[in-house]
Amino acid sequence: MADATNAAMPVPDTAKKKHRSAEFNALIGLVGIALIFEILGWIFQGQSFLGNLQRLQIMILQVSVIGIIAVGVTQVIITGGIDLSSGSVTAAAAMIAMSFAQVGTYERAVFIDQGWVDLPVIIPLIVGLAVGAFAGLINGALIAYTKIPPFIATLGMMVAARGIAKWWTRGQPISFPTDAFAAIGQGMMPVLILLCIIALFVFLLRFTVYGVHTYAIGSNMDAARMSGINVERHLILVYTIAGLLTGLAGMIIAARGLTAQAGMGLMYELDAIAMAVIGGVSLSGGRGSVVGTFIGMLIFGVILSGFTFLRLDAYYQEMIKGVIIVAAVVADVWRQKRRALAA
Amino acid sequence: MASDKIILKTEGLTKHYGGVHALEDANFELKDGEHVAVVGDNGAGKSTFVRQITGVEQRTRGKIWFDGQEVQFDGPLEAREAGIETVFQNLALADDLDVPSNLFLGREKIRFNLGPFSILDKRAMREETEAGLKRTGVKIPDLDNSIRHMSGGQRQCVAIARSATFVSKLIILDEPTAALGVQETAQVEEIIKGLKARGVPMIIVSHNLRQVFDLVDRIIVFRRGRIAATLNAKEVDGNEVVAYITGVKGAEGEKRAAYA
């Protein structure tokens, strides 16, 4: 059918040319960076960088928790917003969930009066998700109804949630979770959870009303409103879901380390945003995908383990990370300019 | 083609923005199947008039009847649900979505209802988009391309096709060719003629007098917030319309209205 339309009228060459997607560019970047480490590996370490299953496992494990946050942040950025509260909400959700997940017989348990009985694991899980979702709900409601910039709303939540994380136990770390709770962070479990979430959100953003409206709001909020989309309600939903995923990430870190601390998750929000941006999600909204963010995660992972592999200081790692983030945003700005000129 | 049934009627329609009287006592009638142009200088009240009808703004005073009933639209959505489709000047499309998504934005076809997470029926939307574009005479080479990659003319065609696909009782075009070049304007005008042939009642707000004579049956001239003249497009020429727009003619009407 589409071919018939094409044949019926002359199409200028420019219209036929497929626009190279930001995801494709990120993929080229990923392959390029991996190859550079591969070559450097043979030169300096005398071994393959990629040809090591254990290293690849660690690589994805390292980014899986922030990756879960990044999926939520991706849809927030697609609406034209930003979420700076993820790191702090991670800590608040982890602390509060962990306090319900402690082994009942542990004498210094936060809720020692829980009767020396382990609570069923579903309770801390629901609590953790609820804390994250509630933080997201407040972010979304502030942005939708007070019309303050998302940057400010989530900055406030960033500070407040950190305060809640500290206040919950007056700064004491919480340890000794039940085995059932600890299981969500053990082995390759975080990676499995990440992959399920990526699959779910690729589907949500591409094949559901939720996805179309998310892109529409980031693309042209007035058009979305004129078309009958309840923009306020949708924004609240998007931020709540981002918070929910952040709560989940917090519990996974706590379960993995068998402890929760008020200071955990520091700077996670920036790493999550960076993964999305490197993966081609446009900070001006409307463009990008979870697949792109996944590629951004892998680039992060490759850089992290590549530097360890070459036994280089972590300082260089951060410097390079900074350069790549800026380069990704510059690339996005250039793409937009080219498009503006083409139109 | 026009029957005697009156589809839209306003009586004493008035809009004040603070002390600015943007629209005063507009009495207007549109018959079923009729095509009317609203012309006038900048600030004459054309767009204000349209915004009151479509519910984008709330009128200060006056009454509106649509399809036989007195109406009070709280927003453009209610107007749309009542059967008025409007092509607004700038805020029509979401640049990053493809053509079917734009056409069905806010009224997506659903395969499986899960509230806000309902699963889209992409195939049905695509097929209806193809049918809708064909009926409207719009040719878009690649429906899967995002609107961003299209020319101004193509985008406007999509916006009009969107309204034309869903229109049931009245279509309003606000400056449909204001930002377009000569060729693209011709393309859009062809599409508007197609709509005319389908007999959908239409109001066009326009600056372009040649276009107006080409496309409509009746011309309403706005001047200083009032309807200065209602002219039959076949009985007047451009000079006469310009005379009304600039106030050379019809000034006594203004005075009379001021007393009323």
Coordinates of C-alpha atoms in Angstrom, one line a residue, chain A:
Chain A
M1 CA 0.0 0.0 0.0
A2 CA 2.8 2.4 1.0
D3 CA 4.8 1.3 -2.0
A4 CA 1.8 2.1 -4.3
T5 CA 1.7 5.7 -2.9
N6 CA 5.4 6.1 -3.4
A7 CA 5.2 4.9 -7.0
A8 CA 2.2 7.2 -7.7
M9 CA 4.1 10.4 -7.1
P10 CA 7.7 11.5 -7.7
V11 CA 9.5 11.6 -4.4
P12 CA 12.5 13.9 -4.0
D13 CA 15.7 12.1 -3.0
T14 CA 15.8 13.8 0.4
A15 CA 12.5 12.3 1.4
K16 CA 13.7 8.8 0.5
K17 CA 16.8 9.0 2.5
K18 CA 16.4 7.2 5.9
H19 CA 17.3 9.5 8.7
R20 CA 20.1 7.9 10.7
S21 CA 18.7 7.5 14.2
A22 CA 20.4 8.6 17.4
E23 CA 20.3 5.0 18.6
F24 CA 22.3 3.9 15.6
N25 CA 24.9 6.6 16.3
A26 CA 25.2 5.4 19.9
L27 CA 25.6 1.8 18.8
I28 CA 28.5 2.9 16.5
G29 CA 30.0 4.7 19.5
L30 CA 29.6 1.5 21.7
V31 CA 31.3 -0.7 19.1
G32 CA 34.0 1.9 18.6
I33 CA 34.8 2.3 22.3
A34 CA 34.7 -1.5 22.9
L35 CA 37.1 -2.0 20.0
I36 CA 39.5 0.6 21.3
F37 CA 39.7 -1.2 24.6
E38 CA 40.1 -4.5 22.8
I39 CA 43.1 -3.2 20.9
L40 CA 44.6 -1.5 24.0
G41 CA 44.0 -4.8 25.9
W42 CA 46.2 -6.8 23.4
I43 CA 48.9 -4.1 23.5
F44 CA 49.1 -3.4 27.2
Q45 CA 47.7 -6.5 28.9
G46 CA 48.3 -9.2 26.3
Q47 CA 44.7 -10.5 26.4
S48 CA 41.3 -9.9 25.0
F49 CA 39.0 -7.4 26.6
L50 CA 35.7 -8.7 25.2
G51 CA 36.6 -12.4 25.0
N52 CA 36.0 -12.9 28.7
L53 CA 32.5 -13.9 29.8
Q54 CA 33.1 -13.1 33.4
R55 CA 34.2 -9.5 32.6
L56 CA 31.1 -9.0 30.4
Q57 CA 28.9 -10.2 33.2
I58 CA 30.4 -7.8 35.7
M59 CA 30.2 -5.1 33.1
I60 CA 26.4 -5.3 32.8
L61 CA 26.0 -6.0 36.5
Q62 CA 27.8 -2.8 37.3
V63 CA 25.3 -0.7 35.4
S64 CA 22.2 -2.7 35.9
V65 CA 20.9 -0.9 39.0
I66 CA 21.5 2.6 37.7
G67 CA 20.2 1.2 34.4
I68 CA 16.8 0.5 36.0
I69 CA 16.7 4.1 37.2
A70 CA 17.7 5.3 33.7
V71 CA 14.7 3.6 32.1
G72 CA 12.4 5.6 34.3
V73 CA 14.4 8.8 33.7
T74 CA 14.3 8.2 29.9
Q75 CA 10.5 8.5 29.8
V76 CA 10.7 11.6 32.0
I77 CA 13.2 13.2 29.6
I78 CA 11.0 12.3 26.6
T79 CA 8.2 14.4 28.2
G80 CA 10.7 17.3 28.2
G81 CA 11.3 17.0 31.9
I82 CA 14.2 15.9 34.1
D83 CA 14.5 14.0 37.4
L84 CA 17.3 15.0 39.8
S85 CA 15.8 13.2 42.8
S86 CA 16.6 9.6 41.7
G87 CA 19.8 9.2 43.8
S88 CA 18.2 10.4 47.0
V89 CA 14.9 8.5 46.5
T90 CA 17.1 5.4 46.0
A91 CA 18.4 5.9 49.5
A92 CA 15.1 6.8 51.1
A93 CA 13.4 3.7 49.5
A94 CA 16.3 1.4 50.4
M95 CA 16.4 2.6 54.1
I96 CA 12.6 2.4 54.7
A97 CA 12.2 -1.0 52.8
M98 CA 15.2 -2.4 54.6
S99 CA 13.8 -1.6 58.0
F100 CA 11.0 -3.9 57.2
A101 CA 13.2 -6.6 55.7
Q102 CA 15.5 -7.2 58.7
V103 CA 15.9 -10.6 60.2
G104 CA 13.4 -10.7 63.2
T105 CA 15.9 -12.1 65.7
Y106 CA 18.5 -9.5 65.1
E107 CA 18.8 -7.7 68.4
R108 CA 19.6 -4.3 66.9
A109 CA 16.9 -4.3 64.4
V110 CA 15.2 -1.0 63.7
F111 CA 11.8 -2.4 64.4
I112 CA 12.7 -4.8 67.1
D113 CA 9.2 -4.9 68.3
Q114 CA 8.1 -6.7 65.1
G115 CA 8.0 -9.7 67.5
W116 CA 11.1 -11.5 66.5
V117 CA 9.4 -12.7 63.4
D118 CA 10.6 -12.1 59.9
L119 CA 8.0 -10.2 57.9
P120 CA 7.1 -11.8 54.6
V121 CA 9.3 -10.4 51.9
I122 CA 6.3 -8.9 50.0
I123 CA 6.0 -6.3 52.7
P124 CA 9.4 -4.6 52.4
L125 CA 9.1 -4.9 48.6
I126 CA 5.7 -3.1 48.5
V127 CA 7.0 -0.5 51.0
G128 CA 10.1 0.2 48.9
L129 CA 8.1 0.6 45.7
A130 CA 5.5 2.7 47.5
V131 CA 8.2 5.1 48.8
G132 CA 9.6 5.5 45.3
A133 CA 6.2 5.9 43.7
F134 CA 5.1 8.4 46.3
A135 CA 8.2 10.6 45.8
G136 CA 7.5 10.4 42.0
L137 CA 3.9 11.3 42.6
I138 CA 4.9 14.4 44.5
N139 CA 7.4 15.4 41.8
G140 CA 4.7 14.9 39.1
A141 CA 2.0 16.7 40.9
L142 CA 4.3 19.7 41.6
I143 CA 5.3 19.9 38.0
A144 CA 1.8 19.4 36.6
Y145 CA -0.1 21.7 38.8
T146 CA 2.2 24.4 40.1
K147 CA 3.9 24.6 36.6
I148 CA 7.3 25.0 38.3
P149 CA 10.2 23.7 36.1
P150 CA 10.9 19.9 36.6
F151 CA 14.5 20.9 37.5
I152 CA 13.4 22.8 40.5
A153 CA 10.6 20.3 41.7
T154 CA 13.0 17.3 41.6
L155 CA 15.9 19.3 43.1
G156 CA 13.6 19.9 46.1
M157 CA 12.8 16.2 46.2
M158 CA 16.5 15.4 45.9
V159 CA 17.2 17.3 49.1
A160 CA 14.1 16.3 51.0
A161 CA 14.4 12.5 50.2
R162 CA 18.0 12.5 51.4
G163 CA 16.8 14.1 54.6
I164 CA 14.2 11.4 55.0
A165 CA 16.8 8.7 54.4
K166 CA 18.9 10.1 57.2
W167 CA 15.9 10.8 59.5
W168 CA 14.5 7.3 59.3
T169 CA 17.2 5.8 61.5
R170 CA 18.9 9.0 62.7
G171 CA 21.7 8.2 60.3
Q172 CA 22.3 4.6 61.4
P173 CA 22.8 2.1 58.6
I174 CA 20.4 -0.9 58.4
S175 CA 21.8 -4.4 57.9
F176 CA 20.8 -8.1 58.1
P177 CA 18.0 -8.5 55.7
T178 CA 16.1 -11.8 55.4
D179 CA 17.4 -14.2 52.8
A180 CA 14.3 -13.7 50.7
F181 CA 14.9 -10.0 50.5
A182 CA 18.6 -10.4 49.9
A183 CA 17.8 -12.7 46.9
I184 CA 16.7 -9.8 44.7
G185 CA 20.3 -8.4 44.7
Q186 CA 22.2 -11.7 44.4
G187 CA 24.1 -13.0 41.4
M188 CA 22.8 -11.9 38.1
M189 CA 19.3 -11.2 39.5
P190 CA 19.7 -7.3 39.0
V191 CA 20.5 -7.9 35.3
L192 CA 17.5 -10.2 34.9
I193 CA 15.3 -7.5 36.4
L194 CA 16.8 -4.8 34.3
L195 CA 16.2 -6.8 31.1
C196 CA 12.6 -7.5 32.0
I197 CA 12.1 -3.8 32.7
I198 CA 13.7 -2.8 29.4
A199 CA 11.5 -5.2 27.5
L200 CA 8.4 -3.9 29.3
F201 CA 9.2 -0.2 28.7
V202 CA 10.1 -0.7 25.0
F203 CA 6.7 -2.2 24.7
L204 CA 5.0 0.5 26.7
L205 CA 6.6 3.4 24.8
R206 CA 6.1 1.9 21.3
F207 CA 2.8 0.1 21.4
T208 CA 0.6 1.7 24.0
V209 CA -1.4 5.0 24.4
Y210 CA 0.9 5.7 27.3
G211 CA 3.9 5.8 24.9
V212 CA 2.2 8.0 22.2
H213 CA 1.1 10.5 24.8
T214 CA 4.6 10.6 26.4
Y215 CA 6.2 11.5 23.1
A216 CA 3.4 13.9 22.2
I217 CA 3.8 15.9 25.4
G218 CA 7.5 16.2 25.0
S219 CA 7.1 17.1 21.3
N220 CA 4.4 19.7 21.6
M221 CA 2.6 20.2 24.8
D222 CA 0.0 22.6 23.4
A223 CA -0.8 20.1 20.6
A224 CA -1.1 17.3 23.1
R225 CA -3.5 19.4 25.2
M226 CA -5.6 20.5 22.2
S227 CA -5.8 16.9 21.1
G228 CA -7.5 16.0 24.4
I229 CA -4.7 14.4 26.3
N230 CA -4.9 15.1 30.0
V231 CA -1.4 16.4 30.2
E232 CA -1.4 16.9 33.9
R233 CA -2.5 13.4 34.7
H234 CA -0.1 11.9 32.3
L235 CA 2.9 13.8 33.7
I236 CA 2.0 12.6 37.2
L237 CA 1.9 9.1 35.9
V238 CA 5.2 9.3 34.2
Y239 CA 7.0 10.7 37.2
T240 CA 5.3 8.2 39.5
I241 CA 6.5 5.3 37.4
A242 CA 10.1 6.8 37.3
G243 CA 9.9 6.9 41.1
L244 CA 8.6 3.4 41.3
L245 CA 11.6 2.1 39.3
T246 CA 14.0 4.2 41.5
G247 CA 12.5 2.6 44.6
L248 CA 13.1 -0.9 43.0
A249 CA 16.7 0.1 42.3
G250 CA 17.2 1.2 45.8
M251 CA 16.0 -2.1 47.2
I252 CA 18.3 -4.1 44.8
I253 CA 21.4 -2.2 45.9
A254 CA 20.5 -2.7 49.6
A255 CA 19.8 -6.4 49.0
R256 CA 23.1 -6.8 47.1
G257 CA 25.2 -5.1 49.8
L258 CA 23.1 -6.6 52.6
T259 CA 22.9 -3.1 54.0
A260 CA 21.2 0.2 53.5
Q261 CA 22.8 3.6 54.3
A262 CA 21.5 7.1 54.1
G263 CA 24.3 8.2 51.9
M264 CA 23.8 5.6 49.2
G265 CA 22.9 6.4 45.6
L266 CA 24.9 9.6 45.5
M267 CA 25.0 11.0 42.0
Y268 CA 23.0 8.2 40.6
E269 CA 20.6 10.7 39.1
L270 CA 23.3 12.2 37.0
D271 CA 24.6 8.8 35.8
A272 CA 21.1 7.8 34.9
I273 CA 20.5 11.0 32.9
A274 CA 23.9 10.6 31.3
M275 CA 23.1 7.0 30.1
A276 CA 19.9 8.3 28.5
V277 CA 21.6 11.3 26.8
I278 CA 24.5 9.1 25.6
G279 CA 21.9 6.8 24.2
G280 CA 20.4 9.6 22.1
V281 CA 17.5 10.7 24.3
S282 CA 17.1 14.4 23.5
L283 CA 17.0 16.7 26.6
S284 CA 14.6 19.0 24.7
G285 CA 12.0 16.2 24.8
G286 CA 10.1 14.2 22.2
R287 CA 12.9 12.0 21.0
G288 CA 14.8 9.0 22.2
S289 CA 14.0 5.5 23.2
V290 CA 14.6 2.9 25.9
V291 CA 16.7 0.9 23.4
G292 CA 19.0 4.0 23.1
T293 CA 19.3 4.2 26.8
F294 CA 20.2 0.6 27.0
I295 CA 23.0 1.3 24.5
G296 CA 24.0 4.2 26.7
M297 CA 24.2 1.9 29.7
L298 CA 26.5 -0.5 27.8
I299 CA 28.8 2.4 26.8
F300 CA 28.9 3.3 30.5
G301 CA 29.7 -0.4 31.4
V302 CA 32.4 -0.7 28.8
I303 CA 34.1 2.4 30.0
L304 CA 33.9 1.4 33.7
S305 CA 35.3 -2.1 33.2
G306 CA 37.7 -1.0 30.4
F307 CA 39.5 1.3 32.8
T308 CA 39.7 -1.3 35.5
F309 CA 40.9 -3.8 32.9
L310 CA 43.7 -1.5 31.8
R311 CA 44.5 -0.8 35.5
L312 CA 43.9 2.9 35.0
D313 CA 42.9 5.2 37.9
A314 CA 39.3 5.9 38.5
Y315 CA 40.0 9.6 38.1
Y316 CA 40.5 9.2 34.4
Q317 CA 37.3 7.3 34.2
E318 CA 35.3 10.3 35.5
M319 CA 37.1 12.7 33.2
I320 CA 36.3 10.6 30.2
K321 CA 32.7 10.1 31.3
G322 CA 32.4 13.9 31.5
V323 CA 33.7 14.3 28.0
I324 CA 31.4 11.7 26.6
I325 CA 28.3 13.2 28.2
V326 CA 29.1 16.7 26.8
A327 CA 29.9 15.1 23.4
A328 CA 26.5 13.3 23.4
V329 CA 24.6 16.6 24.1
V330 CA 26.6 18.4 21.5
A331 CA 25.7 15.7 19.0
D332 CA 22.0 16.1 19.9
V333 CA 22.2 19.9 19.4
W334 CA 23.8 19.4 16.0
R335 CA 21.2 16.9 14.9
Q336 CA 18.5 19.4 15.8
K337 CA 20.2 22.2 13.9
R338 CA 20.6 20.0 10.8
R339 CA 16.9 19.1 11.0
A340 CA 15.9 22.7 11.4
L341 CA 17.9 23.6 8.3
A342 CA 16.5 20.7 6.3
A343 CA 12.8 21.6 7.1

